CSV table of C-alpha atoms in Angstrom, one decimal:
chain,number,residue,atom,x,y,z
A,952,UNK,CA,-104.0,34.3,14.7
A,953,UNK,CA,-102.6,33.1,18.1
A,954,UNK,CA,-100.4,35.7,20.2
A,955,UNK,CA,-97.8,33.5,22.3
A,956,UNK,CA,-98.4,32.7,25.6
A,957,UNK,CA,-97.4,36.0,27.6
A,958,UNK,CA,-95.1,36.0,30.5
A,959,UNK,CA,-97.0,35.8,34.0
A,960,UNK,CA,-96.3,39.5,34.9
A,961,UNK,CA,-94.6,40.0,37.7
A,962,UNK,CA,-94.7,43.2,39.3
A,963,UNK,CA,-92.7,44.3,41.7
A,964,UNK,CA,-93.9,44.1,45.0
A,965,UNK,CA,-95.1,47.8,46.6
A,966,UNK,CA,-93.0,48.2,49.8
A,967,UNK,CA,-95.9,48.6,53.0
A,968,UNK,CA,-95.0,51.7,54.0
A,969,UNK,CA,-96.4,53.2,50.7
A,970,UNK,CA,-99.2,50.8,50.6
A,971,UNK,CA,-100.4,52.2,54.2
A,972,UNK,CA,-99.5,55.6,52.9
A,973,UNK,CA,-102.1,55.1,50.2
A,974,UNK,CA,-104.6,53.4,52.2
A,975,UNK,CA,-104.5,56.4,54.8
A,976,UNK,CA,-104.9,59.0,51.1
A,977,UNK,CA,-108.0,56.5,50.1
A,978,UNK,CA,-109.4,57.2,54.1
A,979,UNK,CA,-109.3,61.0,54.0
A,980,UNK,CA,-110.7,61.1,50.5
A,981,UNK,CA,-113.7,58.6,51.4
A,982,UNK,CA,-114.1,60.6,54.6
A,983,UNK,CA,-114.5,64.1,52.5
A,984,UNK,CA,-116.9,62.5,49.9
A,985,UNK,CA,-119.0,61.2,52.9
A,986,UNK,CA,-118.7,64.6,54.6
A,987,UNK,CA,-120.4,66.8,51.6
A,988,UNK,CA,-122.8,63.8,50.4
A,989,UNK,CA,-125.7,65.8,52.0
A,990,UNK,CA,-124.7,69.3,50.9
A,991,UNK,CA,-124.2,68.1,47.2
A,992,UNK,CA,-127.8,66.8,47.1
A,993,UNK,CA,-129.1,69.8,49.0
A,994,UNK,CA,-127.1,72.1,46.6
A,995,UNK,CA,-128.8,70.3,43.7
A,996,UNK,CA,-132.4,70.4,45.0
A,997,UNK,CA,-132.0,74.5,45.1
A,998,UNK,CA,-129.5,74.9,42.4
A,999,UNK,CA,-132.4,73.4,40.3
A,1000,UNK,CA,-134.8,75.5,42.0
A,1001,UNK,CA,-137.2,73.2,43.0
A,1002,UNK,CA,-139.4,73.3,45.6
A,1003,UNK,CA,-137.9,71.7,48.7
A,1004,UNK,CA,-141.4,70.7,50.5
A,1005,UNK,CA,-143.2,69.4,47.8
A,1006,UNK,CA,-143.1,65.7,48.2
A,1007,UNK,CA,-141.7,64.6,44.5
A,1008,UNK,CA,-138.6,66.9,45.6
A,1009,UNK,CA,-138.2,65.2,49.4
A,1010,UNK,CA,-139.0,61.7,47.9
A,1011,UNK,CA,-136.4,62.7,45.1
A,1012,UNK,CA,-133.6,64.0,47.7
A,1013,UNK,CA,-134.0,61.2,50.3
A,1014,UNK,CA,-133.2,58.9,47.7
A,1015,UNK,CA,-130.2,60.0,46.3
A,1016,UNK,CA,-129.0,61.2,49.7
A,1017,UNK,CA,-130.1,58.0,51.2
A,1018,UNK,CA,-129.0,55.7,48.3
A,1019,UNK,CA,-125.4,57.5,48.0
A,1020,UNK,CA,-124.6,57.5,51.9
A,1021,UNK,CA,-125.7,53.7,51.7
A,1022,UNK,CA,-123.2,52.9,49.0
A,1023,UNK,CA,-120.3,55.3,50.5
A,1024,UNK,CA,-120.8,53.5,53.7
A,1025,UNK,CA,-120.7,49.7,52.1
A,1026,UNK,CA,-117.7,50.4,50.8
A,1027,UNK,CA,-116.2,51.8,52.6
A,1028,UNK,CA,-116.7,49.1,55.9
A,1029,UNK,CA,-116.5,46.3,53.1
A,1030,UNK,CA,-113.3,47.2,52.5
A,1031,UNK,CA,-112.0,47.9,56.1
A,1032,UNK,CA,-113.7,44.3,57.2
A,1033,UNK,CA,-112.1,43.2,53.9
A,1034,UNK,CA,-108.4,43.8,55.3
A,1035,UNK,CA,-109.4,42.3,58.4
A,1036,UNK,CA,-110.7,39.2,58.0
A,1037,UNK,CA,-109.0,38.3,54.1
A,1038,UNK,CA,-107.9,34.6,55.9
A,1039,UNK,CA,-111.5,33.7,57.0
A,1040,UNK,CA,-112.8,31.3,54.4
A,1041,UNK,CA,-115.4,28.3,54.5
A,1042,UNK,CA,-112.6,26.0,54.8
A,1043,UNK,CA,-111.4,27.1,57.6
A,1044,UNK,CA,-114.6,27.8,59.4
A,1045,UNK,CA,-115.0,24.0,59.3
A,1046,UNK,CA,-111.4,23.3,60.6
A,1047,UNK,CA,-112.6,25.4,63.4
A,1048,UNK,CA,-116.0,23.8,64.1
A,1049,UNK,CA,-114.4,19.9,64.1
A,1050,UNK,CA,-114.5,18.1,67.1
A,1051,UNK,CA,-116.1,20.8,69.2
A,1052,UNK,CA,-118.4,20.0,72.0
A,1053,UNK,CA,-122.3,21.0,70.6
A,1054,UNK,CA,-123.0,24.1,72.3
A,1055,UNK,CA,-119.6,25.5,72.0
A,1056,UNK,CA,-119.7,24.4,68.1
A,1057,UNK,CA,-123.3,26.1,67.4
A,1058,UNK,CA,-121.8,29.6,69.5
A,1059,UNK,CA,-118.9,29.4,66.9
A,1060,UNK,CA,-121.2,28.1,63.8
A,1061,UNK,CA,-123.3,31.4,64.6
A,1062,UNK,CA,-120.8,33.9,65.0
A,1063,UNK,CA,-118.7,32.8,62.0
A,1064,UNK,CA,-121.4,32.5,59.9
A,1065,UNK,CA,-121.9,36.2,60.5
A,1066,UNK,CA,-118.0,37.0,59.6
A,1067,UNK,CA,-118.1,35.0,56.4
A,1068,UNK,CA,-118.2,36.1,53.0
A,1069,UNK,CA,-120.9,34.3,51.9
A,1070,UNK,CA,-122.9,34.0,48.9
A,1071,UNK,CA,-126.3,32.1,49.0
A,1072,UNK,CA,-125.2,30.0,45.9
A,1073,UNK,CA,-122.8,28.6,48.0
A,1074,UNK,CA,-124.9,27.1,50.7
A,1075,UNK,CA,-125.7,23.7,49.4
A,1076,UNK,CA,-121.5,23.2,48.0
A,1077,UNK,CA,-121.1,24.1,51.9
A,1078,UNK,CA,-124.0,21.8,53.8
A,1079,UNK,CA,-122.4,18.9,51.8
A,1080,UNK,CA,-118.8,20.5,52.9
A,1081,UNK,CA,-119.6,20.7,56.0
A,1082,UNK,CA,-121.9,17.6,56.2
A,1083,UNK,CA,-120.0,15.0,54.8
A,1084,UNK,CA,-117.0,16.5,57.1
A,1085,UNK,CA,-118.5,14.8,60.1
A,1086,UNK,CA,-120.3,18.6,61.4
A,1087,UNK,CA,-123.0,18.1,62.8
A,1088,UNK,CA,-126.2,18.7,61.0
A,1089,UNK,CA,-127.7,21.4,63.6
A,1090,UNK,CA,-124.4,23.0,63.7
A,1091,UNK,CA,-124.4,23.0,59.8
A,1092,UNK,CA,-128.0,24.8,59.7
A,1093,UNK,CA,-126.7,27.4,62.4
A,1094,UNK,CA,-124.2,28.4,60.3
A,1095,UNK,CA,-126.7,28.4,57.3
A,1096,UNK,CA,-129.3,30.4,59.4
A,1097,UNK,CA,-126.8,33.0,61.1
A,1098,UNK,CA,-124.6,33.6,57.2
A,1099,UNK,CA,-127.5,35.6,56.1
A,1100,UNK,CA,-129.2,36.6,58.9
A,1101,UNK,CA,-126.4,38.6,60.4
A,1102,UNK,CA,-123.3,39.9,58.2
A,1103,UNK,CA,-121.2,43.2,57.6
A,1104,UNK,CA,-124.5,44.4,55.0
A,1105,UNK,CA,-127.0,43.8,57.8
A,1106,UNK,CA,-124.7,45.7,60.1
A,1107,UNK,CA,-123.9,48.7,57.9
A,1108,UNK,CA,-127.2,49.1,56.5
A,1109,UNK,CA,-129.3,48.9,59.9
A,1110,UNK,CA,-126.4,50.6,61.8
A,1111,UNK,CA,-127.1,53.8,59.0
A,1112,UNK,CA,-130.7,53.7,59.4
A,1113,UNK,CA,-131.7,52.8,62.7
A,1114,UNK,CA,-128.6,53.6,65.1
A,1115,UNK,CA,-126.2,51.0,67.0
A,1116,UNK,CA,-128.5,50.0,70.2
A,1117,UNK,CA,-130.9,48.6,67.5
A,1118,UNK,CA,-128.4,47.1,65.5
A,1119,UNK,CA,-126.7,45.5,68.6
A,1120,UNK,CA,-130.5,44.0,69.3
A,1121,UNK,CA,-130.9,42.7,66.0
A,1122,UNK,CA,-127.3,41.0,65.9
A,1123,UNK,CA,-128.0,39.8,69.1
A,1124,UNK,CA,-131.4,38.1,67.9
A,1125,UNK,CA,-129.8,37.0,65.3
A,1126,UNK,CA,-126.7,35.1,66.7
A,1127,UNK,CA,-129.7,33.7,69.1
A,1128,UNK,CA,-132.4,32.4,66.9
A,1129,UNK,CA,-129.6,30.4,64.7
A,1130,UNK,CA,-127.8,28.9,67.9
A,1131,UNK,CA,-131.4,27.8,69.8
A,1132,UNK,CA,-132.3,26.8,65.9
A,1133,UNK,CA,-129.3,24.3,66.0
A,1134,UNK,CA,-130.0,23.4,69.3
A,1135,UNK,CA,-133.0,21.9,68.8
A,1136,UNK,CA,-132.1,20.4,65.5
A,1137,UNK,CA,-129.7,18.7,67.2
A,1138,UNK,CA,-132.1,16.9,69.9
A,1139,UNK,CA,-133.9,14.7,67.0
A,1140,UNK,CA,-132.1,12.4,64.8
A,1141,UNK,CA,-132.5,13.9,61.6
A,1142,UNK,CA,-129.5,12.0,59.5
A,1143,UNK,CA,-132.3,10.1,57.8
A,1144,UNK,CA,-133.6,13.1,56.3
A,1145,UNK,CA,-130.9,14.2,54.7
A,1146,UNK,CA,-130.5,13.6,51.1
A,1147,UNK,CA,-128.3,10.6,50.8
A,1148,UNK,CA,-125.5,11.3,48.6
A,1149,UNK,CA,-124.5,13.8,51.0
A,1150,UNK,CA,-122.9,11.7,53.2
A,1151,UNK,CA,-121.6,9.7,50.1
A,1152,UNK,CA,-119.2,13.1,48.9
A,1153,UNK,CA,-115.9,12.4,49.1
A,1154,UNK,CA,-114.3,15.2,50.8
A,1155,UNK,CA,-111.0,15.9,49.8
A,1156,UNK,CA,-109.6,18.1,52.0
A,1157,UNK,CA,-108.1,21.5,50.2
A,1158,UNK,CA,-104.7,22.4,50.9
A,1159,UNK,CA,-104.7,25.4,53.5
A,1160,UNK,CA,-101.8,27.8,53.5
A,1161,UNK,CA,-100.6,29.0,56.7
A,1162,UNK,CA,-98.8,32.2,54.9
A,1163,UNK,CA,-99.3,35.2,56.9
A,1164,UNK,CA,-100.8,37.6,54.4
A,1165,UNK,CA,-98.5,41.3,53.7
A,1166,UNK,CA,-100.7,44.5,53.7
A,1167,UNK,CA,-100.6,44.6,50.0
A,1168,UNK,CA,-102.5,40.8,50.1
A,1169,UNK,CA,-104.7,42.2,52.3
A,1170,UNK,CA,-105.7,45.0,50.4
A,1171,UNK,CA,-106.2,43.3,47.6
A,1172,UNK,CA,-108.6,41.2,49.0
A,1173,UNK,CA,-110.1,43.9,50.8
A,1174,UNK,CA,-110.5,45.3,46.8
A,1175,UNK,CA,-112.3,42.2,45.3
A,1176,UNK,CA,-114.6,41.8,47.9
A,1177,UNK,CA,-116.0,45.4,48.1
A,1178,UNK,CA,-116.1,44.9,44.2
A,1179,UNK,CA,-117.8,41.4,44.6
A,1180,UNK,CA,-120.0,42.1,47.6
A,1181,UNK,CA,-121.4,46.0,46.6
A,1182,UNK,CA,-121.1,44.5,42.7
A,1183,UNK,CA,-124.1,41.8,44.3
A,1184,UNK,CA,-125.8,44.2,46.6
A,1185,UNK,CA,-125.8,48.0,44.7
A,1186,UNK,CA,-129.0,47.5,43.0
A,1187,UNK,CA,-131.1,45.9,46.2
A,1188,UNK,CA,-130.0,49.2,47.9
A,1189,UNK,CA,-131.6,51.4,45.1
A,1190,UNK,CA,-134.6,49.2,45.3
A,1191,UNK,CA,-134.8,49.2,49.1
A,1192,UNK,CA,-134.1,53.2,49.4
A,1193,UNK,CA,-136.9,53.6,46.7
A,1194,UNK,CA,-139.6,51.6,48.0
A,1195,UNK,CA,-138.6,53.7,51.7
A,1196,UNK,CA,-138.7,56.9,49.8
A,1197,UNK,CA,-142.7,56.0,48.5
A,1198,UNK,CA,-143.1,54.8,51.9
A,1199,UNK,CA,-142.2,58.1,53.1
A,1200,UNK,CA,-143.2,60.2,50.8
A,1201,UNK,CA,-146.7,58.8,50.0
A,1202,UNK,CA,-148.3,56.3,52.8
A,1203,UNK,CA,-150.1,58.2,55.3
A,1204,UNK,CA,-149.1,57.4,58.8
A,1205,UNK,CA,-152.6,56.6,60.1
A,1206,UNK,CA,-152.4,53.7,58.0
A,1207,UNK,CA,-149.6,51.5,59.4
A,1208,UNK,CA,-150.3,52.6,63.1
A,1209,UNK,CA,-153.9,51.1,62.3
A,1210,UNK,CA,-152.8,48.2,61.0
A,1211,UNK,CA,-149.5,47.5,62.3
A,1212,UNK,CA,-149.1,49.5,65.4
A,1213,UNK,CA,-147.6,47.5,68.6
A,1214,UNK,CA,-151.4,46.3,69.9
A,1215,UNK,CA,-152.3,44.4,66.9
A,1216,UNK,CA,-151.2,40.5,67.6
A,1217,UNK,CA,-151.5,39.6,63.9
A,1218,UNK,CA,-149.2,42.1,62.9
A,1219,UNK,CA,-145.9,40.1,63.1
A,1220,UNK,CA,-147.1,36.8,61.7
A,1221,UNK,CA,-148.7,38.8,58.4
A,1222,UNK,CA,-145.2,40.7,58.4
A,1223,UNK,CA,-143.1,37.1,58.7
A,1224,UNK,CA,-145.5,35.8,55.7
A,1225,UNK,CA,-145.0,39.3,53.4
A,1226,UNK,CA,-141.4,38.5,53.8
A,1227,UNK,CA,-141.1,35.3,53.0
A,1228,UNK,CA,-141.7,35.7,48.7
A,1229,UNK,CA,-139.7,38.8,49.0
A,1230,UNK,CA,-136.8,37.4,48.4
A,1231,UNK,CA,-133.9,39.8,48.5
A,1232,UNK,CA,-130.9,40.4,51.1
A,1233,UNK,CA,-130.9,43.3,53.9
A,1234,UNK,CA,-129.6,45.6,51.5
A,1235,UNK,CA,-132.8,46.3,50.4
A,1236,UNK,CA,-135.1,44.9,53.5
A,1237,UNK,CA,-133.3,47.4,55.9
A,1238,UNK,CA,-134.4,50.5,54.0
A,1239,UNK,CA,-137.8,49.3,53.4
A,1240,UNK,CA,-138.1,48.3,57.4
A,1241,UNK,CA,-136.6,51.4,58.6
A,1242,UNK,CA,-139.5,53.4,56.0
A,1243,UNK,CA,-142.3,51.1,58.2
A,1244,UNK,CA,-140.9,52.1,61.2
A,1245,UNK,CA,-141.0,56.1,60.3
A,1246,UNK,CA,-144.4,55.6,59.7
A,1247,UNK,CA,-145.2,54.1,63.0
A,1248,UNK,CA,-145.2,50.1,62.4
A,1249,UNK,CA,-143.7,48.5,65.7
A,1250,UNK,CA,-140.4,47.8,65.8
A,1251,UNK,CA,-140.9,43.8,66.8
A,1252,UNK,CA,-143.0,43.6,63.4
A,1253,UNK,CA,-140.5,45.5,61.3
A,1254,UNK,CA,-137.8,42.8,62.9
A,1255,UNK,CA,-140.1,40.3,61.9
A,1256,UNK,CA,-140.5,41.3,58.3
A,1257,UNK,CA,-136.5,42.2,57.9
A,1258,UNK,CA,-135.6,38.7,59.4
A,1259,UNK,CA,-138.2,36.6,57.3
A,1260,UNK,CA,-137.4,38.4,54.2
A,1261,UNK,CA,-133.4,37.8,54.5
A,1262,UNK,CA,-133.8,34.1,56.3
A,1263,UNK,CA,-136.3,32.8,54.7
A,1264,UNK,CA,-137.0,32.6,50.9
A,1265,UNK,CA,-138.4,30.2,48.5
A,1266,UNK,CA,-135.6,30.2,46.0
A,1267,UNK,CA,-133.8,29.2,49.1
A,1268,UNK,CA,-136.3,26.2,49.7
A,1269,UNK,CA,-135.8,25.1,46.2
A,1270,UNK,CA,-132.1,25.0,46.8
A,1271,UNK,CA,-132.0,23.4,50.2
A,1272,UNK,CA,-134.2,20.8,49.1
A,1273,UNK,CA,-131.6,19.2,46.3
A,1274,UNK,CA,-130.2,17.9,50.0
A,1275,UNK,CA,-132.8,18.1,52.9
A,1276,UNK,CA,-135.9,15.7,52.6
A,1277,UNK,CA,-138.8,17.5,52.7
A,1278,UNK,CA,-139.9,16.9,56.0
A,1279,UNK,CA,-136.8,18.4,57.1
A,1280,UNK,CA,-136.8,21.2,55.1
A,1281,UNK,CA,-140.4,22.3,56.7
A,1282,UNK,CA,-139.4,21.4,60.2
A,1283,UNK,CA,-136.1,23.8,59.2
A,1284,UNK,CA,-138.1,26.6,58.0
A,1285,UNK,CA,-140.8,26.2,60.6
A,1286,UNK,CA,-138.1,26.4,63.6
A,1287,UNK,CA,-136.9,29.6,62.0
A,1288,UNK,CA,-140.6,31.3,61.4
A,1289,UNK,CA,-141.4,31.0,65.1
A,1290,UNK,CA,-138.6,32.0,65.7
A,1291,UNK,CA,-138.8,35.2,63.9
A,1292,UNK,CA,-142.2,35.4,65.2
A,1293,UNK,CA,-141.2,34.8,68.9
A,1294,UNK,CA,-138.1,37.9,68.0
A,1295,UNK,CA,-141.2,39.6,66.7
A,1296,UNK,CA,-143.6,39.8,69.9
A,1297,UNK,CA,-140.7,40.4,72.2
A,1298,UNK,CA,-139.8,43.6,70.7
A,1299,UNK,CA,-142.7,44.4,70.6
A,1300,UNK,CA,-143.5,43.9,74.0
A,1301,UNK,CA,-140.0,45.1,75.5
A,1302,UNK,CA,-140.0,48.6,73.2
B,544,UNK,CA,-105.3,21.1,28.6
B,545,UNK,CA,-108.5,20.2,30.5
B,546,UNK,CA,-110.3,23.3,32.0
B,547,UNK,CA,-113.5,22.2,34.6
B,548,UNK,CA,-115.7,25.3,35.9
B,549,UNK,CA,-117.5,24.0,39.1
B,550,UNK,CA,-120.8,26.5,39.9
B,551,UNK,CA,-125.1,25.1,39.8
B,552,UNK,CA,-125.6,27.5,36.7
B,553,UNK,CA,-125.8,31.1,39.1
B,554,UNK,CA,-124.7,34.4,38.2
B,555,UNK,CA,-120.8,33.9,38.9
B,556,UNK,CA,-120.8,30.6,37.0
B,557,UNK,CA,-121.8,32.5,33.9
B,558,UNK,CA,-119.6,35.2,34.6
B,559,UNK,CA,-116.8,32.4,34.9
B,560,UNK,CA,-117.0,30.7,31.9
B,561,UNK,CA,-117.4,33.8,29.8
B,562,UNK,CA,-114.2,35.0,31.4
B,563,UNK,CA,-112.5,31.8,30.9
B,564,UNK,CA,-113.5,31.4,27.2
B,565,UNK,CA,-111.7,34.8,26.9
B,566,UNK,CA,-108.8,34.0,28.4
B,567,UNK,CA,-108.4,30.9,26.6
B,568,UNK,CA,-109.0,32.4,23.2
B,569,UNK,CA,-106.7,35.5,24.0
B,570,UNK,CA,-103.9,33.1,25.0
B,571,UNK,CA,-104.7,30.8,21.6
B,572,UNK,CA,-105.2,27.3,24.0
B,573,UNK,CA,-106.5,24.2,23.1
B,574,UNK,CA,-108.5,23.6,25.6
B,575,UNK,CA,-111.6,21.5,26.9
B,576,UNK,CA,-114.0,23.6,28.7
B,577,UNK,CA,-116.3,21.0,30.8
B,578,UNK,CA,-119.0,22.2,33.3
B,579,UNK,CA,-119.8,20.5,36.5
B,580,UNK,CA,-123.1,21.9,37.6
B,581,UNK,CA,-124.1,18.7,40.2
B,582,UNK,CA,-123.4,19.5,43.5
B,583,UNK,CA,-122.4,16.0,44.6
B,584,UNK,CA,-119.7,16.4,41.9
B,585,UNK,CA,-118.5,20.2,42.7
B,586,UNK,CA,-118.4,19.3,46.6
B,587,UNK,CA,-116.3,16.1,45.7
B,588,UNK,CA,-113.8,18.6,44.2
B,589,UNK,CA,-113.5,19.7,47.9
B,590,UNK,CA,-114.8,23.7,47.4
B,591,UNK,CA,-117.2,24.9,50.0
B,592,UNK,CA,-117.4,28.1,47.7
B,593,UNK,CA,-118.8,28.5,44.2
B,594,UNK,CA,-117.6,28.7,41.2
B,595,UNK,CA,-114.7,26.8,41.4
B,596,UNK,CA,-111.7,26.5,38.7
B,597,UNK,CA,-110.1,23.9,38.0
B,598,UNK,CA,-107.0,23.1,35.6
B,599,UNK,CA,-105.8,19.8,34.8
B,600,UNK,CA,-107.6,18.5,38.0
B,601,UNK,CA,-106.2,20.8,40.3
B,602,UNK,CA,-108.9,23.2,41.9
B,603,UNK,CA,-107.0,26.6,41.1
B,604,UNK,CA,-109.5,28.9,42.7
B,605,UNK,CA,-113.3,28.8,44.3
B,606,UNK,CA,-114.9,31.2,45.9
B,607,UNK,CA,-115.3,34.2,43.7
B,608,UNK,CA,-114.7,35.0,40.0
B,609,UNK,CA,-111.4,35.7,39.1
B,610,UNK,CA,-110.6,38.4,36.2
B,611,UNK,CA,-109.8,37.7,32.3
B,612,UNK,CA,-106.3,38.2,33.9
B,613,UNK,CA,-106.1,36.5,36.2
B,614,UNK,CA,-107.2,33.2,34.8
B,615,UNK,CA,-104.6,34.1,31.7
B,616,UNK,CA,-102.2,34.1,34.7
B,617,UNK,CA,-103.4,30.7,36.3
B,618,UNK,CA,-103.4,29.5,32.6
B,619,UNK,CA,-100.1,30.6,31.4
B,620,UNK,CA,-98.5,29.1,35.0
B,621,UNK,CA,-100.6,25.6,34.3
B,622,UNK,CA,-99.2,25.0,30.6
B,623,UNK,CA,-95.7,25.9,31.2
């Protein structure tokens, strides 16, 4: 039997000053959990009586340790970003990238690419967005390149495992290889290899509000992404952690500094190609990477595989090729394996 | 009432039209569910962002998937 139509409930709205009241609560509470996440998995290892040096029980703690800080500290900068930046949308980014001169376009393309919530089932609705919009088409791959590439998972995850002066390298690297990508996308003509009925979308531009969002909108926001973003990413962290916990638990070291230390040229291109059918995101690269670099793999090479498995996928391919020809789509992915290559051999060189 | 669910067949898409069946049937609509899975089609709706949502031809959300509420919420303000 049908139940009427219900009333859209209307709550009442929370005044702000108990909305920031709970916000500050929900800090001090993350900031204890955080605090004893190390103890609580120490306490368990002896509470169980297990021995703490065997490498079953090191493997075992280092995950659950790892794993749990991982997922405390997602959410909690998810969330924090999440009140920041609830305005920034794809929409928007385009208003902001029209009419631009090229170089000052493919800085902004980069870098808000980066601060976009962005899923990668979204990139072909957004190349024909952005496309048929009148961006240009290097500009468009920047922001393609740079989405993944760089973004507040990358950051968390590689700031947590390999401290801020790499992380600011790797952002930096980042932000580069997708703006000297566009760049040279943009010296060739390349309309003619784009899938035709791109340029054939209507686009019908979406209303934007200009509302200035309360604390309570923001929050909000801030609560759907963490539960939409760590919801997509929880289980690539478990995976990433584990494979670093076998890593460090099981390879010897001697292996990878044979075969992967800093003098070995062919290091980065075999690391680029590894990543390339390991598709996944940099939830679960990172861990893996920082696990290679524990066990003495250079830290160019590690960039290289980290970079190649995020950037460039095949499931990705597939995708971009409902709208790039295919000659485009190999000179696309070819501009971004040298230059994950190039990123490669300069760490490694430099460090 | 005619509901459109804009998404290539991923994840979210199939999230979406589970949630929106349920909201429907909770709420007792008649209602056409259609599903626009080309992307020439879902950019002409104007999203940049899958799935989208759309109600009687008006794109009511894109982006990310709304809750069994929510879309009761978008559905109860669309019929009245």
């Amino acid at each position: 039997m049908p139940t009427p139509l219900p009333t859209p409930t209307l709550r009442q709205p929370t005044p702000t000053g108990v909305t920031a009241a709970r916000l500050v609560l929900l800090g001090v509470t993350w900031a204890i959990v955080f605090a004893f996440n190390e103890w609580v998995w120490d306490a368990a290892v002896s509470g169980m009586s297990l021995d703490p040096h065997s490498r079953a029980t090191e493997a075992a703690h280092y995950f659950l340790y790892d794993s749990a800080k991982l997922l405390l500290l997602l959410v909690g900068m998810i969330f924090a970003i999440g009140l920041l930046r609830s305005t920034i949308n794809p929409e928007r980014v385009r208003a902001a990238l029209e009419g631009r001169p090229l170089l000052l376009a493919l800085v902004l393309a980069a870098i808000l690419g980066a601060v976009t919530p962005f899923c990668s089932c979204s990139s072909i609705p957004l190349f024909i967005g952005f496309v048929a919009a009148g961006i240009p088409l290097g500009v468009t791959l920047t922001f393609l390149i740079a989405s993944p590439l760089v973004n507040e998972v990358a950051v968390v995850v590689l700031g947590d495992t390999f401290g801020w002066g790499v992380t600011g390298a790797y952002v930096a690297a980042g932000l580069i290889l997708a703006i000297l990508a566009g760049l040279l996308l943009s010296r060739f003509d390349l309309r003619d290899q784009v899938e035709a009925f791109v340029f054939a979308t209507p686009i019908s531009k979406l209303h934007l509000d200009g509302a200035k969002p309360t604390l309570a909108d923001r929050v909000k926001a801030a609560r759907i992404e963490v539960r939409d973003i760590v919801g997509r990413v929880w289980v690539w962290v478990l995976i990433g952690v584990g494979i670093g916990a076998v890593i460090h638990g099981w390879v010897p070291e001697a292996f990878f500094v044979e075969h992967a230390g800093a003098d070995n040229p062919a290091a980065v291109p075999i690391a680029t190609i590894v990543g390339i059918p390991l598709y996944s995101n940099a939830a679960a690269a990172i861990p893996i990477g920082e696990a290679l670099y524990a066990k003495g793999v250079a830290l160019g090479t590690v960039f290289s595989f980290m970079m190649a498995t995020v950037a460039l996928s095949l499931p990705e391919a597939v995708m971009l090729r409902r709208v790039l020809k295919p000659r485009l789509l190999v000179i696309f992915f070819g501009i971004v394996g040298v230059g994950i290559m190039t990123i490669g051999y300069i760490f490694n060189w430099v460090s | 009432m005619d509901i459109a669910l804009l998404g290539p067949g991923c994840h979210n898409c199939v999230t979406l039209e589970q949630r929106t069946r349920e909201a429907v049937a909770d709420l007792g609509l008649a209602a056409d569910i259609t599903k626009v899975t080309d992307y020439a089609d879902i950019a002409a709706y104007g999203i940049m962002a899958t799935p989208g949502l759309v109600i009687d031809g008006e794109v009511v959300m894109s982006g990310r998937v709304p809750t069994v509420g929510e879309i009761k919420e978008l559905l109860a303000t669309h019929s009245s």
